[in-house]
Coordinates of C-alpha atoms in Angstrom, one line a residue:
M1 CA -26.1 -22.9 46.6
V2 CA -29.2 -22.0 44.7
Q3 CA -28.0 -18.4 44.5
E4 CA -24.6 -19.6 43.0
Q5 CA -26.4 -21.6 40.3
G6 CA -28.6 -18.7 39.5
S7 CA -25.6 -16.4 39.2
G8 CA -23.8 -18.9 36.9
G9 CA -26.9 -19.2 34.7
D10 CA -27.2 -15.4 34.4
G11 CA -23.5 -15.4 33.2
V12 CA -24.3 -18.0 30.5
V13 CA -27.3 -16.0 29.3
A14 CA -25.2 -12.8 29.2
R15 CA -22.5 -14.4 27.2
Q16 CA -25.0 -15.9 24.8
E17 CA -26.6 -12.5 24.3
A18 CA -23.2 -10.9 23.7
R19 CA -22.4 -13.5 21.0
E20 CA -25.8 -13.0 19.3
R21 CA -25.2 -9.2 19.4
K22 CA -21.8 -9.5 17.8
D23 CA -23.2 -11.9 15.1
R24 CA -26.0 -9.4 14.4
L25 CA -23.5 -6.5 14.0
K26 CA -21.3 -8.6 11.6
A27 CA -24.4 -9.7 9.6
E28 CA -25.5 -6.0 9.2
F29 CA -22.1 -5.0 8.0
G30 CA -22.1 -7.9 5.6
G31 CA -25.4 -6.6 4.2
R32 CA -23.7 -3.4 3.4
L33 CA -21.0 -5.2 1.5
R34 CA -23.6 -7.2 -0.4
V35 CA -25.2 -4.0 -1.6
L36 CA -21.8 -2.7 -2.7
L37 CA -21.0 -5.9 -4.5
D38 CA -24.4 -5.7 -6.3
L39 CA -23.5 -2.2 -7.5
T40 CA -20.4 -3.6 -9.1
G41 CA -22.5 -5.9 -11.2
L42 CA -20.2 -8.8 -10.2
S43 CA -20.9 -12.1 -8.4
S44 CA -18.5 -13.1 -5.6
R45 CA -16.7 -15.5 -7.9
E46 CA -16.3 -12.8 -10.7
F47 CA -15.0 -10.3 -8.1
A48 CA -12.5 -12.9 -6.9
Q49 CA -11.3 -13.5 -10.4
R50 CA -10.9 -9.7 -11.0
Y51 CA -9.0 -9.5 -7.7
P52 CA -7.3 -12.9 -7.4
A53 CA -6.0 -12.2 -3.9
Y54 CA -9.5 -13.2 -2.6
K55 CA -11.2 -16.5 -2.8
D56 CA -14.8 -16.8 -3.9
S57 CA -15.6 -18.5 -0.5
T58 CA -13.8 -15.7 1.4
V59 CA -15.8 -13.0 -0.4
R60 CA -19.0 -14.7 0.4
K61 CA -18.1 -15.0 4.1
Y62 CA -17.5 -11.3 4.1
T63 CA -20.8 -10.4 2.4
L64 CA -22.7 -12.9 4.6
G65 CA -21.2 -11.4 7.8
S66 CA -19.4 -14.6 8.9
N67 CA -16.1 -12.8 9.0
L68 CA -15.2 -9.1 8.9
P69 CA -12.9 -8.2 6.0
P70 CA -9.5 -6.5 6.1
W71 CA -9.5 -2.8 5.0
D72 CA -7.8 -3.7 1.7
F73 CA -11.0 -5.6 0.7
L74 CA -13.1 -2.5 1.4
H75 CA -10.8 -0.4 -0.7
D76 CA -10.9 -2.8 -3.7
L77 CA -14.7 -3.1 -3.4
L78 CA -15.2 0.7 -3.3
T79 CA -12.8 1.0 -6.2
E80 CA -14.8 -1.4 -8.3
V81 CA -18.1 0.4 -7.4
T82 CA -16.7 3.7 -8.5
R83 CA -15.4 2.2 -11.8
R84 CA -18.8 0.6 -12.5
T85 CA -21.3 3.3 -11.4
D86 CA -19.3 6.6 -11.7
D87 CA -20.8 7.4 -8.3
P88 CA -20.6 11.1 -7.3
A89 CA -21.0 10.1 -3.7
G90 CA -17.9 8.0 -3.7
P91 CA -15.7 10.0 -1.3
H92 CA -18.5 10.3 1.2
R93 CA -19.3 6.6 0.8
R94 CA -15.7 5.7 1.6
T95 CA -15.5 7.8 4.7
E96 CA -18.9 6.5 6.0
L97 CA -18.1 2.9 5.3
F98 CA -14.6 3.0 7.0
T99 CA -16.1 4.8 10.0
A100 CA -18.8 2.1 10.3
Y101 CA -16.2 -0.6 9.8
R102 CA -14.1 0.7 12.7
Q103 CA -17.1 1.0 14.9
V104 CA -18.1 -2.6 14.2
L105 CA -14.6 -3.8 15.1
I106 CA -14.7 -2.0 18.4
D107 CA -18.3 -3.1 19.1
T108 CA -17.3 -6.8 18.5
G109 CA -14.5 -6.5 21.1
A110 CA -11.5 -5.6 19.0
D111 CA -8.5 -4.2 20.9
V112 CA -5.3 -3.1 19.3
R113 CA -3.4 -4.9 22.1
G114 CA -5.3 -8.2 21.3
S115 CA -4.4 -11.0 18.9
D116 CA -7.8 -12.4 18.0
Q117 CA -8.9 -11.8 14.3
N118 CA -10.9 -8.6 14.8
S119 CA -8.2 -7.1 17.0
L120 CA -5.7 -7.8 14.2
L121 CA -8.0 -6.1 11.7
L122 CA -8.1 -3.1 13.9
R123 CA -4.4 -3.0 14.3
L124 CA -4.0 -3.2 10.5
L125 CA -6.5 -0.4 10.0
D126 CA -4.9 2.0 12.5
G127 CA -1.4 1.0 11.4
E128 CA -2.1 1.8 7.7
E129 CA -3.3 5.3 8.8
A130 CA -0.1 5.8 10.8
L131 CA 2.0 4.5 7.9
A132 CA 0.3 7.1 5.6
R133 CA 1.2 9.9 8.1
L134 CA 4.8 8.8 8.3
G135 CA 4.9 8.8 4.5
D136 CA 3.6 12.4 4.4
E137 CA 6.2 13.5 7.0
L138 CA 9.0 11.8 5.2
S139 CA 8.0 13.5 1.9
Q140 CA 8.1 16.9 3.6
V141 CA 11.6 16.2 5.1
R142 CA 13.0 15.0 1.7
A143 CA 11.5 18.0 -0.1
R144 CA 13.2 20.3 2.3
E145 CA 16.5 18.4 1.9
N146 CA 16.3 18.8 -1.9
Q147 CA 15.7 22.5 -1.4
L148 CA 18.7 22.8 0.9
R149 CA 20.9 21.0 -1.7
T150 CA 19.9 23.7 -4.2
D151 CA 20.4 26.5 -1.7
L152 CA 23.8 25.2 -0.7
A153 CA 24.9 24.9 -4.3
D154 CA 23.9 28.5 -5.0
L155 CA 25.8 29.7 -1.9
E156 CA 28.9 27.9 -2.8
E157 CA 28.8 29.6 -6.2
Q158 CA 28.2 33.0 -4.5
I159 CA 31.2 32.4 -2.2
R160 CA 33.4 31.4 -5.1
R161 CA 32.5 34.6 -7.0
A162 CA 33.0 36.8 -4.0
G163 CA 36.8 36.2 -4.3
T164 CA 37.8 37.2 -0.8
P165 CA 36.9 35.7 2.6
T166 CA 35.6 39.2 3.9
S167 CA 33.2 39.8 1.0
G168 CA 31.9 36.2 1.3
A169 CA 31.6 36.1 5.1
G170 CA 27.8 36.5 5.2
A171 CA 27.3 33.8 2.6
A172 CA 29.7 31.5 4.5
D173 CA 27.7 31.9 7.7
R174 CA 24.5 31.2 5.8
K175 CA 26.2 28.0 4.4
R176 CA 27.0 26.8 7.8
E177 CA 23.4 27.3 8.9
L178 CA 22.1 25.3 6.0
E179 CA 24.6 22.6 6.5
E180 CA 23.5 22.3 10.2
E181 CA 19.8 22.2 9.1
S182 CA 20.7 19.5 6.6
R183 CA 22.4 17.4 9.3
L184 CA 19.3 17.7 11.6
L185 CA 17.0 16.8 8.7
A186 CA 19.1 13.7 8.0
V187 CA 18.8 12.6 11.6
R188 CA 15.1 13.2 11.5
R189 CA 14.7 11.3 8.3
S190 CA 16.7 8.3 9.6
A191 CA 14.4 8.2 12.7
L192 CA 11.3 8.3 10.5
V193 CA 12.6 5.6 8.3
E194 CA 13.3 3.4 11.3
R195 CA 9.8 4.0 12.7
R196 CA 8.3 3.2 9.3
S197 CA 10.3 0.0 9.0
S198 CA 9.2 -1.1 12.5
L199 CA 5.6 -0.4 11.7
I200 CA 5.7 -2.2 8.4
T201 CA 7.2 -5.2 10.2
E202 CA 4.3 -5.2 12.7
L203 CA 1.7 -4.8 9.9
D204 CA 3.3 -7.8 8.0
T205 CA 2.9 -9.8 11.2
C206 CA -0.7 -8.8 11.5
R207 CA -1.3 -9.9 7.9
T208 CA 0.5 -13.2 8.4
Q209 CA -1.7 -14.0 11.5
L210 CA -4.9 -12.9 9.6
A211 CA -4.1 -15.2 6.7
A212 CA -3.5 -18.1 9.1
L213 CA -6.8 -17.5 10.9
E214 CA -8.8 -17.3 7.7
D215 CA -7.1 -20.4 6.3
T216 CA -8.1 -22.4 9.4
A217 CA -11.5 -20.7 9.6
T218 CA -11.1 -20.0 13.3
E219 CA -12.4 -16.5 13.8
S220 CA -12.2 -16.4 17.6
G221 CA -9.0 -18.3 18.1
L222 CA -6.2 -16.6 19.9
V223 CA -2.9 -16.6 18.1
P224 CA 0.3 -15.0 19.3
V225 CA 1.2 -11.9 17.4
S226 CA 4.9 -11.9 18.4
T227 CA 7.3 -14.8 18.3
G228 CA 7.8 -14.6 22.0
G229 CA 5.2 -17.4 22.5
G230 CA 2.0 -17.6 24.4
A231 CA -1.6 -17.0 23.2
G232 CA -3.9 -14.3 24.1
Q233 CA -3.1 -10.6 24.6
D234 CA 0.0 -9.1 23.0
R235 CA 1.3 -6.3 25.0
T236 CA 4.0 -5.0 22.7
G237 CA 1.7 -3.0 20.4
T238 CA 3.0 0.4 19.4
L239 CA 0.3 1.6 17.2
P240 CA -0.8 5.3 17.6
P241 CA -4.2 6.6 18.8
V242 CA -7.4 6.1 16.9
P243 CA -7.2 7.8 13.5
P244 CA -10.2 10.0 12.5
Q245 CA -10.2 9.0 8.9
P246 CA -9.9 5.7 6.9
P247 CA -6.5 4.6 5.5
R248 CA -5.3 7.0 2.8
L249 CA -3.9 5.6 -0.4
G250 CA -1.6 6.9 -3.2
A251 CA -2.3 10.0 -5.1
G252 CA -5.0 9.7 -7.6
G253 CA -6.7 4.9 0.0
Q254 CA -12.9 -17.4 6.7
P255 CA -16.5 -22.4 9.3
G256 CA -18.7 -24.9 7.8
T257 CA -20.2 -25.4 4.4
K258 CA -22.5 -22.7 3.1
K259 CA -25.6 -23.7 1.3
P260 CA -25.7 -21.9 -2.0
G261 CA -28.3 -19.1 -2.0
R262 CA -30.4 -17.6 -4.7
R263 CA -28.5 -15.2 -6.9
R264 CA -30.2 -11.8 -7.3
A265 CA -30.6 -10.1 -10.6
A266 CA -27.4 -8.1 -9.9
A267 CA -27.9 -5.7 -12.8
L268 CA -31.5 -4.9 -11.9
I269 CA -30.9 -4.4 -8.2
G270 CA -27.6 -2.6 -8.7
G271 CA -29.2 -0.2 -11.2
A272 CA -32.1 0.5 -8.8
V273 CA -29.9 1.2 -5.8
A274 CA -27.6 3.4 -7.9
V275 CA -30.6 5.5 -8.9
V276 CA -31.6 5.8 -5.3
L277 CA -28.1 6.8 -4.3
L278 CA -27.8 9.5 -6.9
A279 CA -31.3 10.9 -6.2
G280 CA -31.1 10.9 -2.4
G281 CA -27.5 11.7 -1.4
G282 CA -26.1 8.2 -2.1
A283 CA -24.1 7.1 0.8
A284 CA -26.6 6.2 3.5
V285 CA -28.9 4.1 1.3
G286 CA -26.1 2.4 -0.6
I287 CA -24.3 1.3 2.6
W288 CA -27.0 0.6 5.1
A289 CA -29.4 -1.3 2.7
A290 CA -28.9 -5.1 3.0
G291 CA -30.6 -8.2 1.8
P292 CA -30.7 -11.9 2.8
H293 CA -29.4 -13.2 -0.5
D294 CA -26.1 -14.9 -1.1
T295 CA -23.9 -13.9 -4.1
T296 CA -22.7 -17.3 -5.3
G297 CA -20.6 -16.8 -8.4
K298 CA -20.9 -18.2 -11.9
N299 CA -19.0 -21.1 -13.3
T300 CA -15.8 -19.4 -14.4
A301 CA -12.1 -20.4 -14.5
P302 CA -10.3 -20.6 -11.2
A303 CA -7.8 -18.0 -10.2
P304 CA -4.1 -18.4 -11.0
A305 CA -2.0 -20.4 -8.5
T306 CA 0.1 -18.5 -6.0
T307 CA 3.9 -18.6 -6.5
T308 CA 6.5 -18.6 -3.7
P309 CA 7.7 -15.1 -2.9
M310 CA 11.3 -14.2 -3.4
P311 CA 13.2 -12.4 -0.7
D312 CA 13.5 -8.6 -0.9
P313 CA 17.1 -7.8 -2.2
T314 CA 17.4 -4.4 -0.5
T315 CA 19.8 -4.2 2.4
A316 CA 20.2 -0.7 3.7
E317 CA 17.7 2.0 4.8
P318 CA 14.4 0.1 4.9
A319 CA 11.7 1.3 2.6
T320 CA 9.9 -2.0 2.0
P321 CA 6.5 -1.5 0.3
T322 CA 3.6 -2.3 2.5
P323 CA 2.1 -5.6 1.2
S324 CA -1.7 -5.7 0.8
T325 CA -3.7 -8.0 2.9
A326 CA -4.9 -9.2 -0.5
P327 CA -1.7 -9.6 -2.6
P328 CA -2.3 -10.7 -6.2
T329 CA -1.9 -14.4 -6.8
T330 CA -0.6 -14.2 -10.3
A331 CA 2.6 -15.8 -11.5
E332 CA 6.0 -14.3 -10.5
P333 CA 6.6 -11.1 -12.5
S334 CA 8.6 -11.8 -15.7
T335 CA 11.6 -9.8 -16.7
T336 CA 13.1 -9.4 -20.1
N337 CA 16.4 -7.6 -20.6
T338 CA 17.6 -6.4 -24.0
P339 CA 20.3 -4.1 -25.1
D340 CA 19.3 -0.5 -24.8
P341 CA 17.6 0.8 -28.0
P342 CA 17.8 4.4 -29.1
A343 CA 16.1 6.7 -26.4
A344 CA 12.5 7.3 -27.2
P345 CA 9.6 9.0 -25.3
P346 CA 7.0 6.8 -23.6
A347 CA 4.6 4.9 -25.8
A348 CA 1.1 6.4 -26.4
G349 CA -1.3 5.5 -23.5
A350 CA 1.5 4.8 -21.0
Q351 CA 1.8 6.6 -17.7
S352 CA 5.2 8.1 -16.7
L353 CA 6.3 7.4 -13.2
V354 CA 8.2 10.7 -13.5
T355 CA 5.6 13.1 -14.7
D356 CA 2.2 11.4 -14.6
L357 CA 1.9 9.3 -11.4
P358 CA 3.7 10.7 -8.3
A359 CA 5.3 8.3 -5.9
F360 CA 3.4 7.2 -2.8
E361 CA 6.7 7.3 -0.9
D362 CA 10.0 8.8 -2.1
D363 CA 13.5 8.9 -0.6
G364 CA 14.6 11.8 -2.7
Y365 CA 14.9 10.8 -6.4
L366 CA 15.7 13.8 -8.7
S367 CA 13.7 14.1 -11.9
G368 CA 14.7 15.4 -15.3
P369 CA 16.5 14.4 -18.5
Q370 CA 19.7 12.2 -18.0
T371 CA 22.4 10.9 -20.4
V372 CA 23.7 7.3 -20.2
N373 CA 26.5 6.2 -22.5
L374 CA 25.9 9.3 -24.7
R375 CA 22.2 8.7 -25.1
E376 CA 19.7 11.2 -23.6
Y377 CA 16.5 10.1 -21.9
S378 CA 13.8 12.7 -21.6
D379 CA 12.3 11.5 -18.3
A380 CA 14.4 10.0 -15.6
L381 CA 14.7 9.5 -11.8
R382 CA 18.2 9.5 -10.5
V383 CA 19.9 9.4 -7.1
P384 CA 20.9 12.7 -5.5
A385 CA 24.5 13.9 -5.5
P386 CA 26.3 12.8 -3.6
P387 CA 24.2 9.6 -3.6
S388 CA 23.0 8.1 -0.3
C389 CA 23.5 4.4 0.5
E390 CA 20.0 3.7 -0.8
T391 CA 17.4 5.6 -2.7
V392 CA 13.8 4.2 -2.7
A393 CA 10.4 5.2 -4.1
T394 CA 7.1 3.3 -4.0
W395 CA 4.1 3.8 -6.3
Q396 CA 0.6 2.6 -5.5
L397 CA -1.0 1.1 -8.6
D398 CA -4.3 -0.2 -7.0
R399 CA -4.1 -3.3 -9.2
T400 CA -5.1 -1.4 -12.4
Y401 CA -1.9 -1.8 -14.5
T402 CA -0.3 -4.7 -16.2
T403 CA 3.2 -3.7 -17.4
L404 CA 6.2 -1.7 -16.2
V405 CA 8.8 -0.7 -18.7
T406 CA 12.0 1.1 -17.8
H407 CA 15.7 1.4 -18.7
V408 CA 18.4 1.3 -16.1
G409 CA 21.9 2.8 -16.2
V410 CA 24.6 5.0 -14.6
T411 CA 24.7 8.6 -15.8
D412 CA 27.6 9.9 -17.8
D413 CA 28.5 12.4 -15.0
S414 CA 29.3 9.7 -12.5
P415 CA 32.8 9.1 -11.3
T416 CA 35.1 6.9 -13.3
S417 CA 34.7 3.1 -12.6
S418 CA 31.6 3.7 -10.5
D419 CA 28.6 1.5 -10.4
A420 CA 25.1 1.2 -8.9
N421 CA 22.7 -1.7 -8.0
F422 CA 19.0 -1.6 -9.2
F423 CA 16.1 -3.5 -7.6
I424 CA 12.4 -3.7 -8.5
T425 CA 10.0 -5.3 -6.0
V426 CA 6.3 -6.0 -6.7
D427 CA 4.1 -6.3 -3.6
G428 CA 7.2 -7.3 -1.6
K429 CA 8.5 -9.9 -4.2
A430 CA 11.7 -9.4 -6.0
A431 CA 11.1 -8.9 -9.7
F432 CA 14.4 -7.4 -11.0
Q433 CA 18.0 -6.9 -10.0
R434 CA 20.9 -5.5 -12.0
T435 CA 24.3 -4.0 -11.4
M436 CA 25.3 -1.3 -13.9
K437 CA 28.6 0.6 -14.5
V438 CA 29.3 4.0 -15.9
G439 CA 29.9 3.9 -19.6
Q440 CA 27.7 0.9 -20.0
S441 CA 24.6 1.1 -22.3
A442 CA 21.3 1.2 -20.4
E443 CA 19.4 -2.0 -20.2
K444 CA 15.7 -2.4 -20.6
A445 CA 13.5 -4.1 -18.1
T446 CA 9.9 -5.2 -18.8
I447 CA 8.0 -6.3 -15.6
D448 CA 4.6 -8.0 -15.4
I449 CA 2.7 -6.0 -12.8
T450 CA -0.8 -7.5 -13.4
N451 CA -2.9 -7.0 -10.3
A452 CA 0.0 -5.4 -8.4
F453 CA -0.9 -3.2 -5.5
R454 CA 2.4 -1.4 -5.1
I455 CA 5.8 -1.4 -6.8
T456 CA 9.1 -0.1 -5.4
L457 CA 12.2 1.1 -7.3
T458 CA 15.5 1.0 -5.3
I459 CA 19.0 2.1 -6.2
N460 CA 21.7 0.8 -3.8
N461 CA 24.9 2.8 -3.7
C462 CA 26.4 1.2 -0.6
G463 CA 30.1 0.7 -1.5
G464 CA 29.7 2.5 -4.9
S465 CA 29.3 6.1 -6.1
G466 CA 27.5 5.8 -9.5
H467 CA 24.6 8.1 -10.2
G468 CA 22.1 5.4 -11.0
A469 CA 18.9 6.4 -12.9
W470 CA 15.6 4.9 -13.9
L471 CA 15.2 6.0 -17.5
N472 CA 11.7 6.7 -19.0
P473 CA 9.9 4.5 -16.5
T474 CA 6.3 4.0 -17.6
I475 CA 3.4 1.8 -16.7
S476 CA 0.5 0.7 -18.9
K477 CA -2.8 -1.1 -18.6

């Protein structure tokens, strides 16, 4: 009997030591985040106002080590550090921080099959890396499909000029080979799109559960990941093996009341740490150094209220943009539509979505000048010919732009009486929808994308055959 009591007491001590170790690991990682926040020159409240998706109290929980943050927060924090300090060690800092972040998640017991908060964070981290790989593979498939379309058009012209079946026999055989390759690529693309859609759905579920856990401030509570019911381990996870790198981004990758701590002199400390970083290699000191201070914010205006998201209007081949863990909480994007003015180049200072900022994911838009109702637009994205049921592209904006301006229309070379449906979504929320017909003047759309993480432009041709086009699409700060 005495032996049993001793054994039970040892178990209690072991569990207590394990909890203390996890708390220590989280506190050490929070110290790294406090150093990075100091480098930005912002308080927690000022950071939350610059990135309204986060609350001041949530940022402080991350920097104090009460909760581990989602990967989106790390990306936003590093982005702000780079903007403020012009740190040459930025790429190394990002890799080292995400490596340490993943190790902390594992050391605190995270498991991609689990449904506790840290396990959901790990699932989200690995899932975003897998999503980036799928996007790369899809881009390669679509690039090859575009090349095959060009090759087939050239071969058809060659066969036409040959005049006789005998003289064009070699070209005809080559055409059949290209058509078969095109068919196989289409099958592969459909499979990739289906896998991407399934993964996006799973990541959305992770984000929903994480939001619920932070709202209730129950870090260790078990919440079912699937709708099948039951808490604890979720055995339906399909995420891939551990990625070697942090999530890649677009071209250019919450209990109790806290007693307010003393605010550091952010500018002084941040400047001193930045000097050390630049002089001594940067990454190790900047990330490992930590202090015991809180970063309570200044008295500033509260963040804008969150609006109710609208449903995504797309219906065919899924290409929903991956929502951020930290979606902006600004008002619903506003849309203004006016009759199409004479075609004009993008305004000074604007970035073209055709020539300046490549899409993060692209289903196969063709770029170049297009004519709509006898007016020519210099930079346009149009559906391929013949158009697929749905053509989609997503751009990652990293919350640095405020306005999207584009015209929408059906090109003059479209079949008679044809039409096309246009959709714009901002971080998963519908911001614009329009049906246009051939011969109709292009319409202008001005979309508020303040603090937007990603935007998606979709043209739906299911049941129609119009060659829809986004005309001179530009974004500006």
